[in-house]
mmCIF file with all atom_site columns, C-alpha atoms in Angstrom:
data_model
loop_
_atom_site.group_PDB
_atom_site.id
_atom_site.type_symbol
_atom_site.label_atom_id
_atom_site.label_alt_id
_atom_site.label_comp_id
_atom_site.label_asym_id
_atom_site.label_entity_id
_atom_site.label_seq_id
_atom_site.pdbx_PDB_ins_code
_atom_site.Cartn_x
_atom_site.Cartn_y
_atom_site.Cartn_z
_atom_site.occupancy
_atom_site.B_iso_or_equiv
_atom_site.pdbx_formal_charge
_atom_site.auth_seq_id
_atom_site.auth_comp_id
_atom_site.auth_asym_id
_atom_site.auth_atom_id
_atom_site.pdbx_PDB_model_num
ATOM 1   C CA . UNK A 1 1   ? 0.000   0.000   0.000  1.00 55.00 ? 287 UNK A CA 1
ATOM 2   C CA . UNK A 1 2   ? 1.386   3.224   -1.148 1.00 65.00 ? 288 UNK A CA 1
ATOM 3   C CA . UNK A 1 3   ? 1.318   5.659   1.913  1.00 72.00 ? 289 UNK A CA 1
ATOM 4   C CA . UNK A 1 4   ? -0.132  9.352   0.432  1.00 71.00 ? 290 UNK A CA 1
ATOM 5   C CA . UNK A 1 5   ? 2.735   11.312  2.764  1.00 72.00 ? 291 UNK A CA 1
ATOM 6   C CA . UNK A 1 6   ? 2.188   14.788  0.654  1.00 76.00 ? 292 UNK A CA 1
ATOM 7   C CA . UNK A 1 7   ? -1.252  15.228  1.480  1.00 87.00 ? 293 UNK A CA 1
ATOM 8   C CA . UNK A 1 8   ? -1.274  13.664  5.633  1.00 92.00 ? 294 UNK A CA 1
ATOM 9   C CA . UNK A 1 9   ? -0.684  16.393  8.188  1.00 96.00 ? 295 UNK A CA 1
ATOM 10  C CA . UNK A 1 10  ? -1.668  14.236  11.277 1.00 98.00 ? 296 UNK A CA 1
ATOM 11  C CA . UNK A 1 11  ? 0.255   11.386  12.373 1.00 98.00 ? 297 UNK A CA 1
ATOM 12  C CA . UNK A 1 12  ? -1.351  9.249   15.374 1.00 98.00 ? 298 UNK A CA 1
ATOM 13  C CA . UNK A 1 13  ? 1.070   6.650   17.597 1.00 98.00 ? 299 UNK A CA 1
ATOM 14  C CA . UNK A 1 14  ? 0.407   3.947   19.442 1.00 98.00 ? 300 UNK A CA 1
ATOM 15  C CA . UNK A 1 15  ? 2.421   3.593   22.630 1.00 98.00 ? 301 UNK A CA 1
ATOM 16  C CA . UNK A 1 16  ? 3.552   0.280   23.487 1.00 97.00 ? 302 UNK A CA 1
ATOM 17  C CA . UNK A 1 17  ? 6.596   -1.257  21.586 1.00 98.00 ? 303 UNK A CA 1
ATOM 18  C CA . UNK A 1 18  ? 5.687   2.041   19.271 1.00 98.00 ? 304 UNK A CA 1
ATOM 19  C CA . UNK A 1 19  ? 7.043   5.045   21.316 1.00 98.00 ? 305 UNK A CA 1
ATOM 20  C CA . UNK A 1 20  ? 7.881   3.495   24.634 1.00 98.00 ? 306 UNK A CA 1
ATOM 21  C CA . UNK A 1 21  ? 9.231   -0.327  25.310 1.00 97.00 ? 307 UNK A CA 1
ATOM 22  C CA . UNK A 1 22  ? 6.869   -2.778  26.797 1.00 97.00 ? 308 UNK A CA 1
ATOM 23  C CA . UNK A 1 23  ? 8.431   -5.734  28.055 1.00 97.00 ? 309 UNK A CA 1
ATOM 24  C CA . UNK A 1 24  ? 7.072   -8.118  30.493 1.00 97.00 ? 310 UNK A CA 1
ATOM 25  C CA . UNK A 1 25  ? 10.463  -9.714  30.652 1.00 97.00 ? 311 UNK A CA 1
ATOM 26  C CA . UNK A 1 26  ? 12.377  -6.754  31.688 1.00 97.00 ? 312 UNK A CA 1
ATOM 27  C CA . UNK A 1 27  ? 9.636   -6.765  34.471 1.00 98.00 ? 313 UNK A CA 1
ATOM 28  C CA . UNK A 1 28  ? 10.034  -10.167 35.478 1.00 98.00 ? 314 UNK A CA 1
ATOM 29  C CA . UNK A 1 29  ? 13.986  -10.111 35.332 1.00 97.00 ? 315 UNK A CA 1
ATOM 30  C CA . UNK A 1 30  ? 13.832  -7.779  38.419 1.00 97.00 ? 316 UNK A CA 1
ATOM 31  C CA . UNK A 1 31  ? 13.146  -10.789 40.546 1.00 98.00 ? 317 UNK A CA 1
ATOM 32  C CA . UNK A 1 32  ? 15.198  -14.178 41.371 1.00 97.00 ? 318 UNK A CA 1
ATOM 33  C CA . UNK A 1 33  ? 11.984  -16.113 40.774 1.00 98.00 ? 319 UNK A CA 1
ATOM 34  C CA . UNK A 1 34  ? 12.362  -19.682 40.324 1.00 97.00 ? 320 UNK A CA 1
ATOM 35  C CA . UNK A 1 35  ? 10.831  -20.705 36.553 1.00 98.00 ? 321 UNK A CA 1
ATOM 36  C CA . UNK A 1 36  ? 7.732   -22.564 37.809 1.00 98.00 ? 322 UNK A CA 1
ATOM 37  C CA . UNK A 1 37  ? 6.549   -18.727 39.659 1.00 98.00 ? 323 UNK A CA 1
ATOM 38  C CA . UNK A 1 38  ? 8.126   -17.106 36.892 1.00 98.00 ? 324 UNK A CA 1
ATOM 39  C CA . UNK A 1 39  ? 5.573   -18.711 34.563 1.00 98.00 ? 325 UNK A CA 1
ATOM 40  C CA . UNK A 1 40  ? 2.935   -18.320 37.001 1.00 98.00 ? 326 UNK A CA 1
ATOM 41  C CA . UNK A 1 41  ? 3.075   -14.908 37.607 1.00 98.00 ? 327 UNK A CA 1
ATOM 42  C CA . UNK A 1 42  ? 3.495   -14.199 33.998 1.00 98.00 ? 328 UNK A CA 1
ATOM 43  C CA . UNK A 1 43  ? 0.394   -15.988 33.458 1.00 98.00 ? 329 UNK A CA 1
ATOM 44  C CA . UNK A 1 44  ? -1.508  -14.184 36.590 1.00 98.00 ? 330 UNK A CA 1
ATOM 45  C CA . UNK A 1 45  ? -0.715  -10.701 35.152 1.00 98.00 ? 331 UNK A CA 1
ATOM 46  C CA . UNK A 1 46  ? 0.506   -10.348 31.967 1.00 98.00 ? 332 UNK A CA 1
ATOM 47  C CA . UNK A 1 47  ? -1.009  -12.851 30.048 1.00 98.00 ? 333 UNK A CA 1
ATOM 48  C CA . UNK A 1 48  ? -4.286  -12.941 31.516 1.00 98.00 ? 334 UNK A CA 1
ATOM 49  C CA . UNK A 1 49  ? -7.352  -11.428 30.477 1.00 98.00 ? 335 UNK A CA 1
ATOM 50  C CA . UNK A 1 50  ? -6.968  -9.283  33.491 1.00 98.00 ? 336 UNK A CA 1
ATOM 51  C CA . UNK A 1 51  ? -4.371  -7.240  32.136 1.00 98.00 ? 337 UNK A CA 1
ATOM 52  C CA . UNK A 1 52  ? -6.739  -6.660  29.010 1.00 97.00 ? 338 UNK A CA 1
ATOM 53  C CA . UNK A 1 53  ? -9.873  -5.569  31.066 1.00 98.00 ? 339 UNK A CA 1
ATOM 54  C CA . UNK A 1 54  ? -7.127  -2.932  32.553 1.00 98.00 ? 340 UNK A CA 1
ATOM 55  C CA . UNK A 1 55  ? -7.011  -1.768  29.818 1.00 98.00 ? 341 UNK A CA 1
ATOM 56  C CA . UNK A 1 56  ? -10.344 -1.648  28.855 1.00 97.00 ? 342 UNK A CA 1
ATOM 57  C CA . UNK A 1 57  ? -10.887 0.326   32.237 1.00 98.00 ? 343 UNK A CA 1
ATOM 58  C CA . UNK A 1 58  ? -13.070 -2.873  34.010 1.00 97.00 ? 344 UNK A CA 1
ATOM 59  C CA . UNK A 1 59  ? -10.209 -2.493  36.961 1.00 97.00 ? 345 UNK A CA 1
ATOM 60  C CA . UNK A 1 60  ? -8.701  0.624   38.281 1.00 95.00 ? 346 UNK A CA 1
ATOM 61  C CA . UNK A 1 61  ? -5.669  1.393   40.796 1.00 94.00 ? 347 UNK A CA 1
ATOM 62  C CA . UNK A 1 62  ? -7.551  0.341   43.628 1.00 93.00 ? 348 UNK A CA 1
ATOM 63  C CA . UNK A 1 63  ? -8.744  -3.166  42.250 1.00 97.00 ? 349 UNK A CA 1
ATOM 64  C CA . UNK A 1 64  ? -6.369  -3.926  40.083 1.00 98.00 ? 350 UNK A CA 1
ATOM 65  C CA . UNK A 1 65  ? -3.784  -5.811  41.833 1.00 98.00 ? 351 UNK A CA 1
ATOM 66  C CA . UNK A 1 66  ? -6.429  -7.537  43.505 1.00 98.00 ? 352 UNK A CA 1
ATOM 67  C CA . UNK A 1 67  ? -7.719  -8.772  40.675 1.00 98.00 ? 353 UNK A CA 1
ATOM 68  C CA . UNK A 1 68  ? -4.538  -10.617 39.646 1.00 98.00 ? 354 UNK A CA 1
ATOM 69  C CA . UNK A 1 69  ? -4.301  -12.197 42.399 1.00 98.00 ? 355 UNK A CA 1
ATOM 70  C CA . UNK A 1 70  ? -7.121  -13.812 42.161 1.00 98.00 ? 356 UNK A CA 1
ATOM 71  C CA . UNK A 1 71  ? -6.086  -15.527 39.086 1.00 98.00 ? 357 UNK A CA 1
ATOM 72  C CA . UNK A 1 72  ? -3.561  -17.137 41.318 1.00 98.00 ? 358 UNK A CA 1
ATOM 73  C CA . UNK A 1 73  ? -4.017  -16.987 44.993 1.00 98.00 ? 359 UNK A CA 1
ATOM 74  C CA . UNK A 1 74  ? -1.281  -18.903 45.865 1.00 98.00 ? 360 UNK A CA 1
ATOM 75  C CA . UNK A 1 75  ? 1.529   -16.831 44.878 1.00 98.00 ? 361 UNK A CA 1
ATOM 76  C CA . UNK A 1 76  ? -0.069  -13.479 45.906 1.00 98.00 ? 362 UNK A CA 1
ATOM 77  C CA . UNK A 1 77  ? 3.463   -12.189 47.417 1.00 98.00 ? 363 UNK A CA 1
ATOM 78  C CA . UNK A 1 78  ? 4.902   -13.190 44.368 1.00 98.00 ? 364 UNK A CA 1
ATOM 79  C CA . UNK A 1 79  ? 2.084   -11.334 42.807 1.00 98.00 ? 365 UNK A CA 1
ATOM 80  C CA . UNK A 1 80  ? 2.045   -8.069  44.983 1.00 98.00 ? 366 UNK A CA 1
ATOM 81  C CA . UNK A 1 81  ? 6.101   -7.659  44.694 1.00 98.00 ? 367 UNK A CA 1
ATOM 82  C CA . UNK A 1 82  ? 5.755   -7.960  40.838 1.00 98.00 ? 368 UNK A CA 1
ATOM 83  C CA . UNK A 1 83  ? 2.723   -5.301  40.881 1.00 98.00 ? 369 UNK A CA 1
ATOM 84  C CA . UNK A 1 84  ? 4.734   -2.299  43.112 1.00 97.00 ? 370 UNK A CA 1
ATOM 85  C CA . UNK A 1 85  ? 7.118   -2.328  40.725 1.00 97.00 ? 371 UNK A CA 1
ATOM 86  C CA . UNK A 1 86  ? 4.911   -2.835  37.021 1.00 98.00 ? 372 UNK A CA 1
ATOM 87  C CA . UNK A 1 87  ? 6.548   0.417   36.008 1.00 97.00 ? 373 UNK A CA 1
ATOM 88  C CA . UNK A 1 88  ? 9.580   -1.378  34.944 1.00 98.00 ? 374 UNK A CA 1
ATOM 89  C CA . UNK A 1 89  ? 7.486   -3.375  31.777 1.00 98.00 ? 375 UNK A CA 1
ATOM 90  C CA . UNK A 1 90  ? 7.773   0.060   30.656 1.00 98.00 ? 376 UNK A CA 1
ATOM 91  C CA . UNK A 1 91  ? 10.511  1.701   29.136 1.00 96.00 ? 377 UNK A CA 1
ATOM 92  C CA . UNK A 1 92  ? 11.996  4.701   26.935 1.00 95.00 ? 378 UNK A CA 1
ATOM 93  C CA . UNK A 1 93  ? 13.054  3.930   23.699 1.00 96.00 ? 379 UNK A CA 1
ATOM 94  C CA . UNK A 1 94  ? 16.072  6.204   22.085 1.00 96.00 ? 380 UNK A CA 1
ATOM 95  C CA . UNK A 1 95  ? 14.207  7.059   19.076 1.00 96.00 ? 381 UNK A CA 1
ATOM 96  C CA . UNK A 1 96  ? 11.066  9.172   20.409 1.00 97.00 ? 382 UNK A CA 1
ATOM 97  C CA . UNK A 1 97  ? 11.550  12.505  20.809 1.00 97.00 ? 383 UNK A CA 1
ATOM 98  C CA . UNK A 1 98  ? 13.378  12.769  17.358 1.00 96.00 ? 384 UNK A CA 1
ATOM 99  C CA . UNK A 1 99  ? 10.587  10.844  15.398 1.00 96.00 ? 385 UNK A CA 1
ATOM 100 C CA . UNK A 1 100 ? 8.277   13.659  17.229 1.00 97.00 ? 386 UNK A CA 1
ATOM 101 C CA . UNK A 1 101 ? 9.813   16.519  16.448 1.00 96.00 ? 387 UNK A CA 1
ATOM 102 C CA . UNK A 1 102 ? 10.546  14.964  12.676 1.00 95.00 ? 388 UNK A CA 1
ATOM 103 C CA . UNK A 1 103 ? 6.604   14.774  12.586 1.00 95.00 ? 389 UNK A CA 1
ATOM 104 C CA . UNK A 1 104 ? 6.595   18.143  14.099 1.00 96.00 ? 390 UNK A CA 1
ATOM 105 C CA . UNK A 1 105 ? 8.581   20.329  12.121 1.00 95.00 ? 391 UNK A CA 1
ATOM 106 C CA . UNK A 1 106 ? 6.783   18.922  8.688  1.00 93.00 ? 392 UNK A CA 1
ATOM 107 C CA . UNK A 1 107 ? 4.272   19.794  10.125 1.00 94.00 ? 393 UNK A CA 1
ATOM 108 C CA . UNK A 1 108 ? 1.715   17.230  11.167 1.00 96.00 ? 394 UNK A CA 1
ATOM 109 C CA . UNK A 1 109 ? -0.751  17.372  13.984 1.00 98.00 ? 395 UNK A CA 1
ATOM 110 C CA . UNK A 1 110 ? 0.004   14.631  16.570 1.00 98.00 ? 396 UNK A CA 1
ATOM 111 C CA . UNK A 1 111 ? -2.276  12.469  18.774 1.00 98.00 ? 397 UNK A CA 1
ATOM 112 C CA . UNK A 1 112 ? -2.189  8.882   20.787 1.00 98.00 ? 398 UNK A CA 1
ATOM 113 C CA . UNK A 1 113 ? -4.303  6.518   20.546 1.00 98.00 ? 399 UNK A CA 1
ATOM 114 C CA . UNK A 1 114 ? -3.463  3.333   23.424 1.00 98.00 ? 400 UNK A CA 1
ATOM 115 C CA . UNK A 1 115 ? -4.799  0.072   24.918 1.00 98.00 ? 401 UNK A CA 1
ATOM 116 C CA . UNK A 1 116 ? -3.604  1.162   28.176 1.00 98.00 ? 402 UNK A CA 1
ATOM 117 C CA . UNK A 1 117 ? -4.295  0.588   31.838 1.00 98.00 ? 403 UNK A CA 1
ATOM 118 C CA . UNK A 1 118 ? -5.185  3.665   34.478 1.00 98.00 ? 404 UNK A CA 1
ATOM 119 C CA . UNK A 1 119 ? -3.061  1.340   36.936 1.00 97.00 ? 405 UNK A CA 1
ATOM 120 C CA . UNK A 1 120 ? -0.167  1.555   34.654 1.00 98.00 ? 406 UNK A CA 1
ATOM 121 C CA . UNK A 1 121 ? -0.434  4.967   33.516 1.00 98.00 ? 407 UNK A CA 1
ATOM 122 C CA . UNK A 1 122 ? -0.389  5.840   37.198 1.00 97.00 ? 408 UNK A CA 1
ATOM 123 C CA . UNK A 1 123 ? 2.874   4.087   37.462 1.00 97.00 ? 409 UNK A CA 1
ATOM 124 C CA . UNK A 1 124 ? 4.271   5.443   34.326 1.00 98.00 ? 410 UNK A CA 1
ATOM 125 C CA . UNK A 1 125 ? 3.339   8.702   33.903 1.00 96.00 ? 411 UNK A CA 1
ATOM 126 C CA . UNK A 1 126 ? 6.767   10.999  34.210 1.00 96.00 ? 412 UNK A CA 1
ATOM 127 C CA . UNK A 1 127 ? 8.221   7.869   31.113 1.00 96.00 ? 413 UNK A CA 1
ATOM 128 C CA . UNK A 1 128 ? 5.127   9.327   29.170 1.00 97.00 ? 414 UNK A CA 1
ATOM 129 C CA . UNK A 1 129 ? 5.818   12.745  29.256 1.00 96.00 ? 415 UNK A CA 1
ATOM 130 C CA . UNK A 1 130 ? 6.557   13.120  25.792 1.00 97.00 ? 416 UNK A CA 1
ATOM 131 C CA . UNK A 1 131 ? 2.750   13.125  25.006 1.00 97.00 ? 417 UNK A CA 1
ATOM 132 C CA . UNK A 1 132 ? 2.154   16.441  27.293 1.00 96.00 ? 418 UNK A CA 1
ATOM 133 C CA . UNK A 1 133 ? 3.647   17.684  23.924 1.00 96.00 ? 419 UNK A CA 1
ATOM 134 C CA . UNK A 1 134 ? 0.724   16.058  21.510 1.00 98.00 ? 420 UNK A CA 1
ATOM 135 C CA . UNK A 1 135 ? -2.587  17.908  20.272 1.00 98.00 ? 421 UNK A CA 1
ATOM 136 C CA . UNK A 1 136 ? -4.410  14.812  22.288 1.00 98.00 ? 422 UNK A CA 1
ATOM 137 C CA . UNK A 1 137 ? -5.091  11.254  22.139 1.00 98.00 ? 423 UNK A CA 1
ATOM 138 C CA . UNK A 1 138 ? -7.437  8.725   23.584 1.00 98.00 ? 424 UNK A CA 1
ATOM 139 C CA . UNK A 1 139 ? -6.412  6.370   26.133 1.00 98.00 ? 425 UNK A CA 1
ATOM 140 C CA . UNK A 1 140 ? -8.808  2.844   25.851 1.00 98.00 ? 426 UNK A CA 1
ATOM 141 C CA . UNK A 1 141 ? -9.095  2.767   29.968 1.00 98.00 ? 427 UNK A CA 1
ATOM 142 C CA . UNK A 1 142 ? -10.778 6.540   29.599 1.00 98.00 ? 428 UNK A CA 1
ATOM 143 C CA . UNK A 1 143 ? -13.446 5.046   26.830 1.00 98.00 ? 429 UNK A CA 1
ATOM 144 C CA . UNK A 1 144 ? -13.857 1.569   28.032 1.00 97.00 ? 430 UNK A CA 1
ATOM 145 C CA . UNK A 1 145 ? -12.938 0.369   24.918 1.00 97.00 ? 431 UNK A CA 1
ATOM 146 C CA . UNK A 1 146 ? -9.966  -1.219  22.960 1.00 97.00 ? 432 UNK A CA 1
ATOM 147 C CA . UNK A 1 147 ? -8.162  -1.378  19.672 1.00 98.00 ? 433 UNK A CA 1
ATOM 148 C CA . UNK A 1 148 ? -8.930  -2.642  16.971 1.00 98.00 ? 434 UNK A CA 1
ATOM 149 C CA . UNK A 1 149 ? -12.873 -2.409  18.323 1.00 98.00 ? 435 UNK A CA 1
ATOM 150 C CA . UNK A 1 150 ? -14.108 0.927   15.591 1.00 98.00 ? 436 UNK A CA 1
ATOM 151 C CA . UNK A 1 151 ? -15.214 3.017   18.246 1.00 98.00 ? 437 UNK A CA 1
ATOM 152 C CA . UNK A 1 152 ? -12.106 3.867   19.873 1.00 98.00 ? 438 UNK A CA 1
ATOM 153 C CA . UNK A 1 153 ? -10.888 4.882   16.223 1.00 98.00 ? 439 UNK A CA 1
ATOM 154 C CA . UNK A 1 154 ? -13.973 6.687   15.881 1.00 98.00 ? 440 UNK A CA 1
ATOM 155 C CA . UNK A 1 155 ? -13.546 8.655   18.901 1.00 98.00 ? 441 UNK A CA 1
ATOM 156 C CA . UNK A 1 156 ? -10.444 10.058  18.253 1.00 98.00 ? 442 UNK A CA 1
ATOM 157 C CA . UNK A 1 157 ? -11.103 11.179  14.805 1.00 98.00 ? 443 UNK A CA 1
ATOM 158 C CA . UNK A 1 158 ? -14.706 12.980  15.744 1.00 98.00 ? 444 UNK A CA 1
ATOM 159 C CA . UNK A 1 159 ? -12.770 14.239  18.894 1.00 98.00 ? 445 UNK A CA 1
ATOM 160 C CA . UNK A 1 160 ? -10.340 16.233  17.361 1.00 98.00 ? 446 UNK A CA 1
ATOM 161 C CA . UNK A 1 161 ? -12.257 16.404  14.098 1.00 98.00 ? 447 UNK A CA 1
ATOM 162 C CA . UNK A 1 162 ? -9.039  14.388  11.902 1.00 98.00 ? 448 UNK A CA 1
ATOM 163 C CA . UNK A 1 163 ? -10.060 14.014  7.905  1.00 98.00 ? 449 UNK A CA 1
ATOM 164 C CA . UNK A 1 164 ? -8.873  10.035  8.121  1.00 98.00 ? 450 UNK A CA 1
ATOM 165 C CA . UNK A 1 165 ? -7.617  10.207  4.762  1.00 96.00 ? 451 UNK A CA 1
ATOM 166 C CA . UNK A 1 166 ? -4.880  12.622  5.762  1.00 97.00 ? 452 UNK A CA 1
ATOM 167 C CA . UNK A 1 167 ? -3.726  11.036  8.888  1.00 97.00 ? 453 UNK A CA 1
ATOM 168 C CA . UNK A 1 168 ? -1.186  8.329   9.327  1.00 97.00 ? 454 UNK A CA 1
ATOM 169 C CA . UNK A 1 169 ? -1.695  5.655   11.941 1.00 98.00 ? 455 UNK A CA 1
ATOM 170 C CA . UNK A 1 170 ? 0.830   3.659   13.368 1.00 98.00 ? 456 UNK A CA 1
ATOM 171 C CA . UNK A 1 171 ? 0.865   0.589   15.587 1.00 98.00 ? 457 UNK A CA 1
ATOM 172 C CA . UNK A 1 172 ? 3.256   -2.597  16.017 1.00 97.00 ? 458 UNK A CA 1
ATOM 173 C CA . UNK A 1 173 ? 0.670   -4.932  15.998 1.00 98.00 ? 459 UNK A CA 1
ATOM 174 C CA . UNK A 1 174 ? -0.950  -5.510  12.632 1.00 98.00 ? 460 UNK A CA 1
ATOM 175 C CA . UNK A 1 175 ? -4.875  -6.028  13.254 1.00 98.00 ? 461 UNK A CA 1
ATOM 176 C CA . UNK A 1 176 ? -4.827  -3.058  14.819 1.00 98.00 ? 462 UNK A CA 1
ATOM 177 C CA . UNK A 1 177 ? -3.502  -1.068  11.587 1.00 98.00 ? 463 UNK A CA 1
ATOM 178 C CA . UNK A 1 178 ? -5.618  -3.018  9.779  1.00 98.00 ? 464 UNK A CA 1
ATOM 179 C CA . UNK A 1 179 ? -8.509  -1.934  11.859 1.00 98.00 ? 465 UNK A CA 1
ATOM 180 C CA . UNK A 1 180 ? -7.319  1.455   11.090 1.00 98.00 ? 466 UNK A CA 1
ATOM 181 C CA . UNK A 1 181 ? -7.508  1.370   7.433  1.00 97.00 ? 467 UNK A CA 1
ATOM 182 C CA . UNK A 1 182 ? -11.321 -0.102  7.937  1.00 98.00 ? 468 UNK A CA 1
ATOM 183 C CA . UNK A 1 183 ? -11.853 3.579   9.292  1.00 98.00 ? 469 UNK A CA 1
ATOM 184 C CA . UNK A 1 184 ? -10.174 5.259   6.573  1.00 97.00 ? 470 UNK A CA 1
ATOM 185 C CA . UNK A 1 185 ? -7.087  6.133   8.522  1.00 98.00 ? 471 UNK A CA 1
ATOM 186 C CA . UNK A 1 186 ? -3.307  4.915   6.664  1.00 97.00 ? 472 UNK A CA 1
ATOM 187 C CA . UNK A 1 187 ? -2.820  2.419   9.018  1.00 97.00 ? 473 UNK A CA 1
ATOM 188 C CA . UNK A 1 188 ? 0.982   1.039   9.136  1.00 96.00 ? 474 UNK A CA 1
ATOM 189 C CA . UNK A 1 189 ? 2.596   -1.375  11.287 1.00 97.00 ? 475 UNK A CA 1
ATOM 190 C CA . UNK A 1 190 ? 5.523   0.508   12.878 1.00 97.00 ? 476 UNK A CA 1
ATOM 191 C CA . UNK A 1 191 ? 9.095   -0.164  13.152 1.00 94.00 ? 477 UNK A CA 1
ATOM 192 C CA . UNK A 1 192 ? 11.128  2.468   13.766 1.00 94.00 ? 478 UNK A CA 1
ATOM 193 C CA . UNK A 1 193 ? 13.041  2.450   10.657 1.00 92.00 ? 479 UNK A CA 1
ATOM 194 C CA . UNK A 1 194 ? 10.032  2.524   8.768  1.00 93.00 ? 480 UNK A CA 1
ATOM 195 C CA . UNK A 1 195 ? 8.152   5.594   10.246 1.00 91.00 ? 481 UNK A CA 1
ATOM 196 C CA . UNK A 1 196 ? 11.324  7.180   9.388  1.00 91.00 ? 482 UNK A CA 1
ATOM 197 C CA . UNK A 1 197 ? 11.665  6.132   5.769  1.00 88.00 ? 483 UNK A CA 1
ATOM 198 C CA . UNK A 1 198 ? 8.063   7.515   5.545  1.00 86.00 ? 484 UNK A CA 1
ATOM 199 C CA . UNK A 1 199 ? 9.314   10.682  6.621  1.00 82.00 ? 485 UNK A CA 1
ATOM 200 C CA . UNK A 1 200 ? 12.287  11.316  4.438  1.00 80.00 ? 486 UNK A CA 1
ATOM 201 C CA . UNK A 1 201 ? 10.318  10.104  1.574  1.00 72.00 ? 487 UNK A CA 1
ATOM 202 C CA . UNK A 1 202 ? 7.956   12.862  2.159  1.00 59.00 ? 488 UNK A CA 1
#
């Protein structure tokens, strides 16, 4: 699909593995777990359908953790020790504030749109500062809703009233572009070296 770059002037990120690292391993390589409560915290939190109704805002701060546990009870200090310090699944990449300002001084509007968690973005907040920056963006926790579902498309583009056929979306995980280009929006699955090859073919 050939990408119209001369006539977009809105570019909208994702934020996991797009502008910041996620990385459950990182996470879980802050503890001297043994394999066996490796795997089963892994499955308690980040792998479970909890983590994706965090996102979808069915869980807050205040619940959150409790909820995980209860998809394990038996390692709940394992559980709770992983959870204080869920900040560290997140991390800055070394590429984001120049691809920003690239965007910037061509002169493209720029938003966020994010499955993301209130628990986590509570955690995370000063690694995310970059999008203080942005002309907005929709976090999925805030409209109980989650990529690739239309609506949360939908709400970004009537929210800050985006012509999809001049903005360019990107995500690393390809159903989600996909769902993207369903709503008119040039959806593209993001590496870095590619949003970058975008922009100097501009």
């Amino acid at each position: 699909m050939k990408i119209p770059v001369d006539t977009c002037n809105t570019v909208i990120f994702d934020l996991g593995n797009v502008l910041i690292r996620y990385s459950e391993a990182f996470c879980l390589d802050q503890f001297d777990f043994d394999p066996d409560i490796r795997e089963r915290v892994a499955n308690a939190v980040f792998r479970s359908s909890t983590w994706y109704e965090g996102d979808k805002g069915t869980y807050g701060p205040d619940d959150w953790c409790d909820a995980f546990i209860a998809n394990d009870p038996e390692i709940e200090e394992e559980i709770r020790l992983v959870y204080d310090r869920l900040c560290e699944c997140i991390q800055p990449a070394d590429y984001t504030l120049d691809l920003i300002s690239l965007f910037r001084e061509r002169g493209y509007r720029v938003y966020y749109l994010s499955n993301y968690s209130e628990g986590l973005y509570e955690m995370t907040k000063d690694r995310l500062s970059f999008i203080e920056t942005f002309d907005g963006g929709v976090f999925s926790w805030q409209e109980k809703c989650l990529k690739p579902e239309p609506q949360i498309y939908q709400t970004l583009l009537e929210r800050y009233q985006i012509d999809p056929t001049k903005a360019l979306f990107f995500d690393d995980i390809e159903e989600n572009a996909a769902a993207a280009c369903r709503e008119g929006i040039h959806g593209v699955v993001f590496t870095p070296s590619v949003a970058f090859d975008i922009l100097h073919n501009r």
